[in-house]
Amino acid sequence: MTNHRPIVKKLKFTILLLSLVSLGNRLFAQDGKALFQTNCASCHNPIKKIIGPALQGVTTRVTDQKLLYDWIHNNVKVLASGNSYFTGLYNEYSKTPMNTFPNLSDADIKAILGYVETYKAPTASPGDNSPGPKAEESDNTLLYGILTIILAIIMFVLLQVNASLRKMSDDKEGIPSAEPVPFWRNKVYISLMILVLFVLGGYWVVEGAVGIGRQQGYQPEQPIFYSHKVHAGINQVSCLYCHSNAMDSKHATVPPLNVCMNCHAAINDYTHGPKLYREDGAEVDGTAEIQKLYSYAGYDPKTSTYKTAEAKPVEWIKIHNLPDHVFFSHAQHTKAGQVQCQTCHGPIQEMDEVKQFAPLSMGWCINCHRTTKVNFPDSNGNGGNKFYSIYERYHKDLKTGKMDSVTVENIGGTDCQKCHY
Amino acid sequence: MSDKKYWQSFGERNNSEAFQKAKSDGNEFPESLPMEGLDGKGLLDAKHPRRDFLKYLGFSTAAATLAASCEMPVRHVVPYLNKPDNLIPGVADYYATTYTNGGDVVPVVAKVRDGRPIKLEGNTLSSFSKTGTSARVQASVLDLYDMARLRYPVQLSDGKASEVSTFEAFDKLAADALAAAGGPVVLLTGTLNSPTTKQIITEFLAKFPGSRHVQYDADSYSGMLLANEATYGKRAIPSYNFENAKVVVSLGADFLGTWLGSEEFSRQWSTLRKVSAKNPEMSKHYQFESLLSTTGANADERYTHRPTETGAVALALLAELGGSGIGSVSAPALPEKLKAGVKKAAKDLTDNKGKALVVCGSNNVNIQIIVNAINEAIGASGSTINWGAPSQTRQGVDSEMNALVADLNDGKVGALLVYGVNPAYDYYDAGKFKSGLKKTKTSISFNDRLDETSELTKLVLPAPHFLESWGDAEGKTGYFSFLQPTIAPLFKTRPFQDSLLKWSGNAKTYDVVLKEYWIGKLGSVEAWEKALQEGVIEPATEAASGVSYNNSKVADAATAIGAIKKGGKFEVVLYQKIMMGIGAQANNPWLQELPDPITKAAWDNYAIVSPKFAKDTWNLDLGDRRQADGYEVFPTKQVIKVKAGNKELSLPAVIIPGTNNEVIGIAVGYGRSSANPENTVNFIGKAAAGVGKNAFPWLSFNGTTVDWYAADADFEKTKEEYKVAQSQTHNTAEGRTEVVKELTLDTFKKEPGFVMNEREEELKPFGGIEKFEEQGTLYPIYDKPGIKWGMSIDLNSCTGCAACVVACYAENNVPIVGKSEVLRFHDMHWLRIDRYYSTPSNNLDSAEDVQVVFQPMLCQHCDNAPCENVCPVNATNHSQEGLNQMAYNRCIGTRYCANNCPYKVRRFNWADYTGADSFPNNQDQSTVGKLDPAVFQMNDDLTRMVLNPDVVVRSRGVMEKCSFCVQRLQDGKLKAKKENRPLADMADIQTACQQACSTNAIVFGNANDSKTNISTTRAENKERLFYVIEEVHTLPNVSYLAKVRHSDAAFGAGEEKKEEATTEKHS
């Protein structure tokens, strides 16, 4: 799963930021950053006031380290003790209580505060702009096509030349030869042409018919420009954070707006990431898109309040559509089958606007079922999913070496009623 | 065994011409193809020549392809704004709640999928429904989505309903009306057994001096209530323990069908019917009745009598038993057969004192007093009858309702509030009730629709369906069950209790009152939440309570019974059908289309008559081949005009063997109609409109209680004919024998392996039972490396109640086709219950000799399936787990498979019953033929909310059939895989029919695992196990267990003959 995937992508702006601090500090700061993002970031920003106050400078504002640590551990206790600074703060932020963090060690808090105090607003580096809409991936089909046509014409011309020369030499040598037939009346050419057209036409018709209802590459414009690249790619948000039911249900489910607002109550602008572009090349204002989210959620960022009456759900356009007669369960594949999201959805972490990666055709499904190995216990009966204990013959065959692995097909994965009922 | 003949239709019994034709043609599709306009000319001269057809076909295919390929519709996905924590879209939640309907209480668990309840199951924690439910409970989820439900409060004037916009406005109207009533307020309800509602009613009545609460049950048990008051001093109905009764004698009580709590009784009864070679003991069940009921069909010995003789039978039984302190009576005169039956039953009862039970379905107080005396004589009290926890499901007393109707007519009632009852339809003197209601100044109804009663009231505030409601119920004293909403109210409805609270000046709503009451009673919020979660609170041990028996009324009762006069030439018995009851759920298409277990007729009521009646009336000898065909081949039935006094009713006559020769039976619950019949479709519903005729006016009052018969009846032949949609003769097993197997208990004891030996002998040429699979075929045997699904059905436990059939409807989105389509053999049940008759004496005229075997028939998932071999497109094939799979989208509708299926379990979608087709024109009535309104009721957006989203809705032109609930199999396997454990037998997977079965007759599971229930059931019952039409080597995965009948006479007759034959040979 994505959340277990090692971090592979690093961003230039983080590297820039990190290069400012020493190597030792880097580890320290990174530790603090992680802790900050897990525990604090939903309400605090180092330099911006969101649900809670901006934290930078807190060590100068509260000089008593023990008091500060106590506050972080259990603010309720500190409030109860009647500390005037924190009481004032509490009242200022409309008496929204802060969570308690009894589990954070002093070292953790030190790391967090270290990160907060050294934090600098990231500057968008000039070299970071994406080069506009991606260059067309080099597709050689056209080139080969043109080459084929040129070669065919050359061949045709040479054949004509050859025929003329032979006729001339025949004439010279006095061998009688038939009047040349122009190529458009030559039966060989005509029948060849018809054959080619028939094959091409047939191929086109069959392909077209098979493709009815398939939408590979479908990439509609969504009501909000939501970039999976920014969320899942750059910021490494786990797929399951938003698509939280993928492990339990047939539907992976599009997240409800309260999940969006978990983060976006704090993240109210898009300034640090790479510039965003639509497929047509138009630039997207990320901050404006977040504002759209607020209008859907009925959220007023100024007062941090919700007007539930104005809230309305986002009508996303469904990209991955299966016909009614197909039963597909995400849970079956993600949890039981332990298939990665990307196997079917493609490099989703690199897509701004999502497009359908796989054909979602039956052949595509079946091919995967034929080749994918299930989580079967090994030949000694160790590991694997205990559900498969009922397949006694396979266990025997694995032991004797008659089989080397068990595929989805072996356990009936290509039966009609695995998906159609 | 071999000389006992089983037959489904008279044609089969007589081997008639039509039957032979059906048999020899293998005629799956009795209609001939419509080749009109040919007139012997060439095909090209026909009205629609083949070339035209091909032209149109080609054009439309091309057009459809183009139309379909041009544009894909844009689909949206709309997430929640704020998702409830405990809800996962696509995963079902289960809530314990309770089915309540006219006093009936059945705790259920509702499956809620994405906010919609779609299926009900029994609550395993409840003693009422722990093993299953009934057809009506299964169907009740569809009532929630009934289009005809009233969607907002209304005010009625001159039969016109106008919406009352808010509840406040309605409260104002009601308050004004109640204030202006100028007389006592009467609350008229069905039996109420909710403790909190009773408390609210008491509070409400206290606000209105002189007011009272009347409970009215259309299916009244007054006779029993009053008799128990007379003999035991308690106006109550005890609870029964059939599981302790080695001998059960039922005097017309249909306790496996419509009498009190059939779910509980079926389970109890079946525990003593599970017979095996190890334990070859079972209970003995006598039935004395007038018509063949479901219970009678399951009885070991059955005797019939006129309804006026019920009392005499009871008296004769008591006279046989006697006993000191019971009250002595002298035996009245009875026909010989009946007398012998009573004697026999009495002997068995005496031999099993303390382990016997007599129940009686009569509503006559005196008869019930005698029955009480009998039960005292056989020591039933305390063992099979329990007074410690009396049943609370019927409390209405007829005389109280009569007094109310009289008061209404005398203008003594100021205001009448009606909740959950419909006396304008189901009261025996509905006319008098209606006139009284009209005279009443204020009348308010809380019924869910503008039914016959509501449309005559002045204000209607519809109450929500039980699946939308809070509540509690006490089915038996001390046995509580709870209702919690499983969906937000669909319409502008308000609980009846809310209104009473409001109008009595209490600011609380019912849910608050309920919560406070139970938190107070149970001690804590946690205890209340646990009770809600579990749905029931039941005492750990059954409370025992002694009652003192008082014999003083017995002599008087005997005298009164003696005074019951035998009726005229015929007597009419009014009865309830297992699915329709009193007709409260009449607008439920699932129930309407469910064939009656005995008559196999759907969508109607009719006059049930005996074969002898037919012989005497139309000179129709059903023993004669040709004449039987004349009656049976076409659905048209002769209409007779049944008359008794000033009542008459014209109904088609349906001939049912087992009916007493002097009895005509008519079912109540049909003929629902608004005052203006044109309104019926909108007020009561499309499915109920125009179905059958109302027989409630035939009930009569005997001075104390309502009688369910008319003594002096006669009939007239008419020239009319009427089509009755019977499904039993639709398919034949093509003359193949050994479809059902049956033996007597004596035979089973003497030779437990009787059935097994018979099979062994039959299969001997092919290697015997063991090697039949390999040696009986040329085909290879395929490997089942993991799971092999199997089902076992015990014919001895199956009562034919049809709960499984409705469960299958609900689970698998089985379409409703309507009466006109059932008439054309287009019914779609995946699971049907075949009813087989046998008459050992071969005498149709003798009702006593008719025996019945029920056999649930569904796809047998044959390992060597004949259907699979003939499919030209491989749409049906076999799975690795032994399922006979059906890929609907691959099916092109050749119907070869159905033709080749020896079990006739494949169903073809002849029309677009479900609206699932891509082409909306497929439902265009002007082009594709007429479909009944009920089909469109099922197609409404509201009704379609009941569809199971995990099962595809089939379109026109494809074949479908039982899938062994493959969606449940897949789901159960996934659950096990997700939890990284082997499949848990029974816990992970149950098919819908298995789960609905109260008697555990159906067992399902992995037959490859020797420890599963299915494997042990098959191993322990190998003596009784058989496969239907095994000899054709279909290798079914559904096995049956032979029926064992605890009777000697009937079955023995055949055996004796056989023995005689052998002796003769020897001598």
Tab-separated table of N, CA and C in Angstrom, chain A residues 9-20 33 37 115 119-128 230 234-235 270-275:
chain	number	residue	atom	x	y	z
A	9	LYS	N	9.975	10.124	-3.498
A	9	LYS	CA	9.974	11.431	-4.155
A	9	LYS	C	10.419	12.510	-3.184
A	10	LYS	N	11.311	13.241	-3.565
A	10	LYS	CA	11.671	14.367	-2.723
A	10	LYS	C	11.454	15.639	-3.526
A	11	LEU	N	11.093	16.660	-2.831
A	11	LEU	CA	10.781	17.891	-3.547
A	11	LEU	C	11.938	18.857	-3.478
A	12	LYS	N	12.010	19.626	-4.549
A	12	LYS	CA	13.131	20.562	-4.571
A	12	LYS	C	13.021	21.564	-3.440
A	13	PHE	N	11.814	21.985	-3.175
A	13	PHE	CA	11.718	23.037	-2.156
A	13	PHE	C	12.068	22.504	-0.768
A	14	THR	N	11.773	21.231	-0.509
A	14	THR	CA	12.173	20.704	0.789
A	14	THR	C	13.683	20.548	0.838
A	15	ILE	N	14.245	20.154	-0.300
A	15	ILE	CA	15.706	20.013	-0.316
A	15	ILE	C	16.349	21.372	-0.081
A	16	LEU	N	15.779	22.380	-0.746
A	16	LEU	CA	16.284	23.739	-0.563
A	16	LEU	C	16.233	24.137	0.893
A	17	LEU	N	15.088	23.847	1.475
A	17	LEU	CA	14.894	24.213	2.868
A	17	LEU	C	15.883	23.467	3.748
A	18	LEU	N	15.991	22.186	3.470
A	18	LEU	CA	16.811	21.362	4.335
A	18	LEU	C	18.291	21.678	4.178
A	19	SER	N	18.657	22.137	2.991
A	19	SER	CA	20.072	22.448	2.781
A	19	SER	C	20.497	23.643	3.631
A	20	LEU	N	19.550	24.381	4.151
A	20	LEU	CA	19.864	25.540	4.967
A	20	LEU	C	20.351	25.132	6.347
A	33	LYS	N	9.663	17.608	12.366
A	33	LYS	CA	8.676	17.885	11.326
A	33	LYS	C	7.629	16.776	11.288
A	37	GLN	N	3.792	17.251	12.106
A	37	GLN	CA	2.712	17.014	11.138
A	37	GLN	C	1.719	15.980	11.642
A	115	TYR	N	11.774	22.268	15.499
A	115	TYR	CA	11.337	22.402	14.114
A	115	TYR	C	10.568	23.694	13.922
A	119	TYR	N	11.675	26.913	11.532
A	119	TYR	CA	10.896	26.843	10.300
A	119	TYR	C	10.977	28.151	9.526
A	120	LYS	N	11.138	28.042	8.241
A	120	LYS	CA	11.099	29.246	7.402
A	120	LYS	C	10.089	29.007	6.294
A	121	ALA	N	9.378	30.074	5.968
A	121	ALA	CA	8.391	29.918	4.898
A	121	ALA	C	9.107	29.487	3.639
A	122	PRO	N	8.716	28.420	3.041
A	122	PRO	CA	9.417	27.969	1.847
A	122	PRO	C	9.172	28.935	0.704
A	123	THR	N	10.234	29.200	-0.012
A	123	THR	CA	10.078	30.068	-1.183
A	123	THR	C	10.009	29.188	-2.413
A	124	ALA	N	9.098	29.538	-3.226
A	124	ALA	CA	8.987	28.745	-4.449
A	124	ALA	C	10.228	28.985	-5.283
A	125	SER	N	10.938	27.958	-5.575
A	125	SER	CA	12.178	28.142	-6.318
A	125	SER	C	11.855	28.352	-7.791
A	126	PRO	N	12.604	29.264	-8.416
A	126	PRO	CA	12.263	29.602	-9.796
A	126	PRO	C	12.383	28.420	-10.750
A	127	GLY	N	13.303	27.523	-10.423
A	127	GLY	CA	13.499	26.407	-11.362
A	127	GLY	C	12.437	25.340	-11.252
A	128	ASP	N	11.487	25.542	-10.353
A	128	ASP	CA	10.576	24.453	-10.027
A	128	ASP	C	9.322	24.409	-10.886
A	230	VAL	N	-0.419	16.375	-6.044
A	230	VAL	CA	-0.082	17.191	-4.877
A	230	VAL	C	-0.332	16.411	-3.590
A	234	ILE	N	3.258	14.463	-3.870
A	234	ILE	CA	4.170	15.372	-3.187
A	234	ILE	C	4.031	15.250	-1.671
A	235	ASN	N	2.774	15.245	-1.204
A	235	ASN	CA	2.587	15.261	0.246
A	235	ASN	C	2.428	13.876	0.862
A	270	TYR	N	-2.603	27.540	-1.562
A	270	TYR	CA	-1.651	26.699	-2.277
A	270	TYR	C	-0.581	27.603	-2.820
A	271	THR	N	0.542	27.626	-2.121
A	271	THR	CA	1.582	28.559	-2.539
A	271	THR	C	2.906	27.875	-2.760
A	272	HIS	N	3.095	26.750	-2.059
A	272	HIS	CA	4.448	26.209	-2.064
A	272	HIS	C	4.689	25.162	-3.132
A	273	GLY	N	3.677	24.579	-3.595
A	273	GLY	CA	3.870	23.459	-4.516
A	273	GLY	C	4.169	23.917	-5.925
A	274	PRO	N	4.403	22.984	-6.792
A	274	PRO	CA	4.624	23.346	-8.190
A	274	PRO	C	3.358	23.903	-8.803
A	275	LYS	N	3.531	24.688	-9.830
A	275	LYS	CA	2.351	25.257	-10.492
A	275	LYS	C	1.507	24.135	-11.088
